[in-house]
Short mmCIF file of C-alpha atoms and ligand atoms in Angstrom, two decimals:
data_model
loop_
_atom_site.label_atom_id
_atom_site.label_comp_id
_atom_site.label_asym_id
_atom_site.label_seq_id
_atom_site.Cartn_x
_atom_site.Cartn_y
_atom_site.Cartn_z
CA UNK A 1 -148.90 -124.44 80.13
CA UNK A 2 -149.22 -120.82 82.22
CA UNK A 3 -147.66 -118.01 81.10
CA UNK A 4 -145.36 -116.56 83.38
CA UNK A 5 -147.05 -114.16 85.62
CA UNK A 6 -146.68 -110.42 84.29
CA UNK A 7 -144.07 -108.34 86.64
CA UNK A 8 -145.03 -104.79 87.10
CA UNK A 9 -141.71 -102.92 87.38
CA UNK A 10 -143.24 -100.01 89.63
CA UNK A 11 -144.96 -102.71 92.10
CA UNK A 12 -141.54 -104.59 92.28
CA UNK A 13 -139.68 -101.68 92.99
CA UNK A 14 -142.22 -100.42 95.49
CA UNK A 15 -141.69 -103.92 97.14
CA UNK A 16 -138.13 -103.79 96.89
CA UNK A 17 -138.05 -100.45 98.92
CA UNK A 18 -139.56 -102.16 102.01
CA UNK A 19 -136.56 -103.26 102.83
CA UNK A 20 -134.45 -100.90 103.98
CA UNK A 21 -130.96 -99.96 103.04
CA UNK A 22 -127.84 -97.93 103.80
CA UNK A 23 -126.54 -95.28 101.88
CA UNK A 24 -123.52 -94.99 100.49
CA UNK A 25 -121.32 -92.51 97.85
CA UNK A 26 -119.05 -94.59 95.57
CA UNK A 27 -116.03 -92.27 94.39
CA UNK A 28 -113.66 -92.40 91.93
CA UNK A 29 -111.94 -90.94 89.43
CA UNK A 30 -113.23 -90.56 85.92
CA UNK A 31 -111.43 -91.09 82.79
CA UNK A 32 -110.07 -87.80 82.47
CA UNK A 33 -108.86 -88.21 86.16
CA UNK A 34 -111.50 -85.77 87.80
CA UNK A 35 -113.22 -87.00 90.84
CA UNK A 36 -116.67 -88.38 90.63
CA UNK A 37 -119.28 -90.48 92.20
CA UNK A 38 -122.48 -92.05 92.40
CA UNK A 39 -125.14 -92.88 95.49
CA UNK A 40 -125.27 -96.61 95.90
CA UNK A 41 -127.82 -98.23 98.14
CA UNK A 42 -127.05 -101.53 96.97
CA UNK A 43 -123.81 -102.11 99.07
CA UNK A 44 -123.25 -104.86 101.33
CA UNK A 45 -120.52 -106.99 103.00
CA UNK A 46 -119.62 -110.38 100.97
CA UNK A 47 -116.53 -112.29 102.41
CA UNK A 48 -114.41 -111.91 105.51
CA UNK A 49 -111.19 -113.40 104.12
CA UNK A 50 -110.24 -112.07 101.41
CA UNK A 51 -112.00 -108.95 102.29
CA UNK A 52 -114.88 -108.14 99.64
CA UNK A 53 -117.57 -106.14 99.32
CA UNK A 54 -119.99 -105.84 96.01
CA UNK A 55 -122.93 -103.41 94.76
CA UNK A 56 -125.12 -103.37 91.66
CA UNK A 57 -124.58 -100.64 88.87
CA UNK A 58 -127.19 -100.17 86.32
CA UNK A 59 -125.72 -100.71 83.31
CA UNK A 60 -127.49 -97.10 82.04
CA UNK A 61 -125.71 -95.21 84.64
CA UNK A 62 -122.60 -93.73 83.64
CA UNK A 63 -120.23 -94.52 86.01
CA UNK A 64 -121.29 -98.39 84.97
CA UNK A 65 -118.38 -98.07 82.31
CA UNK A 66 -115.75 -96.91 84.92
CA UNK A 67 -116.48 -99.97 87.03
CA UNK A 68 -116.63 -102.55 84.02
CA UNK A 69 -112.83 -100.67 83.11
CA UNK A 70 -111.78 -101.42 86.35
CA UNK A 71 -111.31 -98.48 88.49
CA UNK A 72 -110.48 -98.39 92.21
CA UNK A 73 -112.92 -96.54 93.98
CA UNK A 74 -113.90 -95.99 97.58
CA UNK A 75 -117.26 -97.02 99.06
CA UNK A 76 -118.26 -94.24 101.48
CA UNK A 77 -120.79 -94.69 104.72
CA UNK A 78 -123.42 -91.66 104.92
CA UNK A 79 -124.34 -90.54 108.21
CA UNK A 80 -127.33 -88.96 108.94
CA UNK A 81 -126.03 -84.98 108.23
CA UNK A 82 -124.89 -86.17 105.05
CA UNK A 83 -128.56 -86.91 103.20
CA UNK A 84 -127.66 -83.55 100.97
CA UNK A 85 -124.71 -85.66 99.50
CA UNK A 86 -126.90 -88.84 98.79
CA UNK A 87 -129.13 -86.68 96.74
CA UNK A 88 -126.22 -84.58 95.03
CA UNK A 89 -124.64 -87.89 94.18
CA UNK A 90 -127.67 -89.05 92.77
CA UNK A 91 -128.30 -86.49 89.88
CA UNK A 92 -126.79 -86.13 86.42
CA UNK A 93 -124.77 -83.25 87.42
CA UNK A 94 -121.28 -81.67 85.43
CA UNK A 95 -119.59 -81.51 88.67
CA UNK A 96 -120.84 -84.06 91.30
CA UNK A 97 -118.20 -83.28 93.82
CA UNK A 98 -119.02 -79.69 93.67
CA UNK A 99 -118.82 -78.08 97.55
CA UNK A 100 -117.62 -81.72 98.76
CA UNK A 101 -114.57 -81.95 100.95
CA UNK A 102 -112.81 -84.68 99.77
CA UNK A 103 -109.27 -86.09 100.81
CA UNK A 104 -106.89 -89.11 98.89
CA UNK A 105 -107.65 -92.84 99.68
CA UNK A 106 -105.59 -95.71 99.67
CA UNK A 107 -106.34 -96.36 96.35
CA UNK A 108 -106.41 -94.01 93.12
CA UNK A 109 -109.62 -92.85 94.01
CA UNK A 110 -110.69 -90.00 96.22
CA UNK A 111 -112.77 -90.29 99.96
CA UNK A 112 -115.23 -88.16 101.15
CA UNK A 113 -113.67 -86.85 104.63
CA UNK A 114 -117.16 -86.56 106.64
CA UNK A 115 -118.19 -90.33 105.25
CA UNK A 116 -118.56 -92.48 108.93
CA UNK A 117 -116.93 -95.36 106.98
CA UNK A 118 -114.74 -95.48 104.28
CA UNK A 119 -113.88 -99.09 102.21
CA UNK A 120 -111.13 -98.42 99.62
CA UNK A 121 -110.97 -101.07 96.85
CA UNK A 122 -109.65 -102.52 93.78
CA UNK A 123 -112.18 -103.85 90.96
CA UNK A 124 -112.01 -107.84 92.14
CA UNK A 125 -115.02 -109.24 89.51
CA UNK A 126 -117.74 -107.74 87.78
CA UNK A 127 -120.91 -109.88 87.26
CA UNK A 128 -123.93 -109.84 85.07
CA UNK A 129 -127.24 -109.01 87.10
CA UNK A 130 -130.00 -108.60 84.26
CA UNK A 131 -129.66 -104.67 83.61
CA UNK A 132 -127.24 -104.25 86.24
CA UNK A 133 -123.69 -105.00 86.85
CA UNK A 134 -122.57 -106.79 89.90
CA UNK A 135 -119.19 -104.90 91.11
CA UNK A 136 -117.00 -106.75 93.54
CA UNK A 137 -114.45 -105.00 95.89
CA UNK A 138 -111.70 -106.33 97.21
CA UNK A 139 -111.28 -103.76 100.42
CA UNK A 140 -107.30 -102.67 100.71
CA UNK A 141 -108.71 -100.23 103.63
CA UNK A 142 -110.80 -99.11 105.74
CA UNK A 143 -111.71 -96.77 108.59
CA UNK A 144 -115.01 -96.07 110.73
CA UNK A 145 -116.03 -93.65 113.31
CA UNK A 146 -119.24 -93.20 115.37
CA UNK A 147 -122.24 -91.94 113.37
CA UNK A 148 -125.67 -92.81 112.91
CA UNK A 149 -126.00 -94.24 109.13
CA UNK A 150 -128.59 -92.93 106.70
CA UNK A 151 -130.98 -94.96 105.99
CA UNK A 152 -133.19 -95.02 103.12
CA UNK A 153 -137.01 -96.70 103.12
CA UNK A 154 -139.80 -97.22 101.14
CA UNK A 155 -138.49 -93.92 99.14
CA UNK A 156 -137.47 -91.59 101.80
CA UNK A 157 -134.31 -91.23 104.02
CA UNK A 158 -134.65 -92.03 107.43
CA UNK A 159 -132.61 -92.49 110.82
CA UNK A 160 -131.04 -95.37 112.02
CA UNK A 161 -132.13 -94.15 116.00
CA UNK A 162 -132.57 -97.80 118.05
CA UNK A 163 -135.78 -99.24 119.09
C1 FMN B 1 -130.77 -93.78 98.08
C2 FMN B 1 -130.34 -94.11 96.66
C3 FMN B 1 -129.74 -95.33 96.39
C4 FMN B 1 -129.33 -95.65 95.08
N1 FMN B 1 -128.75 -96.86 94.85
C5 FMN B 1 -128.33 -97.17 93.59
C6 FMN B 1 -127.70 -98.42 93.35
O1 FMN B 1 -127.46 -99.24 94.25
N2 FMN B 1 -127.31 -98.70 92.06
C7 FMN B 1 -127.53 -97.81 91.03
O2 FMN B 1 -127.17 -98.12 89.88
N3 FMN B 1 -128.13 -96.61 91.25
C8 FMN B 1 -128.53 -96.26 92.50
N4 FMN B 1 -129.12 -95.07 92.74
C9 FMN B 1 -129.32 -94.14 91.62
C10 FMN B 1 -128.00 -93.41 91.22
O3 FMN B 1 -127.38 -92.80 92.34
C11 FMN B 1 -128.27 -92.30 90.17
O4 FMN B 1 -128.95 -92.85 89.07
C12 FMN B 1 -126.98 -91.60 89.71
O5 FMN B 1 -127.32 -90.42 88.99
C13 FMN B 1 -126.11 -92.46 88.82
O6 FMN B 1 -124.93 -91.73 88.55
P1 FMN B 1 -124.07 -91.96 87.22
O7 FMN B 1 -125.03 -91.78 86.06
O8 FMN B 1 -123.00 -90.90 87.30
O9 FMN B 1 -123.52 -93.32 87.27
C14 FMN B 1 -129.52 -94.72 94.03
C15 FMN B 1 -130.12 -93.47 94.31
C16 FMN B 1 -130.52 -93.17 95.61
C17 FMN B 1 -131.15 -91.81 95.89
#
């Protein structure tokens, strides 16, 4: 019998980064009730009717618990003059909303004003996805404005200009 080929995990996710993806802020509030978030590139539509969305957590990441607890939270579209927030999103810091102008949602979860869509939802399922967590959204609201979205490939953040 063959052995399973070996996987090397920088290869696969150098191959996973040629496609590319949006990028999006996930806010919500943490458990003492202080607005947080983390950069999601994961994000995609799922179903029409009911409305749902879903993104994968890892299950290392700290606001992994939040989600698996059920908060609400608001998926949040970057645009293009927004890259600053994808990276401030992304790091380990105290205060990740630091400097970020941020209004209520919908839901018990803050929105980031400048966002060029906004997709406020209630927890709907969480899945198992190897060492992530699948997080489905059931959208209560939503908004969009014109924009061109962030984009980020093969490692770097890009424009979404047409061809
Ligand atoms: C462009 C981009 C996309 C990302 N997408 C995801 C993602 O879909 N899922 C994930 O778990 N982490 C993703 N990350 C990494 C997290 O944003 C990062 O690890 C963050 O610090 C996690 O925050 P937390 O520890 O507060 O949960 C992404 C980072 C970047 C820069």
């Amino acid at each position: 019998m063959l052995d399973a080929p070996m996987i090397d995990p920088r290869e696969l996710r150098n191959a996973f980064g040629c496609l590319p993806t949006g990028v999006t802020v996930v806010s919500m509030l943490d458990e003492a009730g202080k607005p947080t978030g983390v950069t999601v590139g994961s994000f995609t539509s799922l179903s029409m009717s009911p409305a749902l969305c879903l993104f994968s957590i890892g299950k290392e990441q700290a606001s992994a618990r939040l989600f698996t607890e059920g908060a609400p939270f608001v998926v949040n579209v970057l645009s293009t003059e927004l890259a600053d927030l994808a990276w401030q999103f992304a790091k380990p810091l105290e205060d990740k909303c630091a400097g970020v102008d941020l209004t209520e949602s919908l839901v018990q979860a803050p929105r980031l004003n400048d966002a060029i869509a906004h997709f406020a939802c209630h927890a709907h399922a969480i899945h198992d996805g190897g060492d992530h967590i699948i997080v489905v959204g059931e959208i209560l609201g939503f908004d969009h404005k014109e924009g061109d979205a962030l984009i980020f490939y093969r490692g770097q953040m890009q424009t979404s200009a047409p061809l």
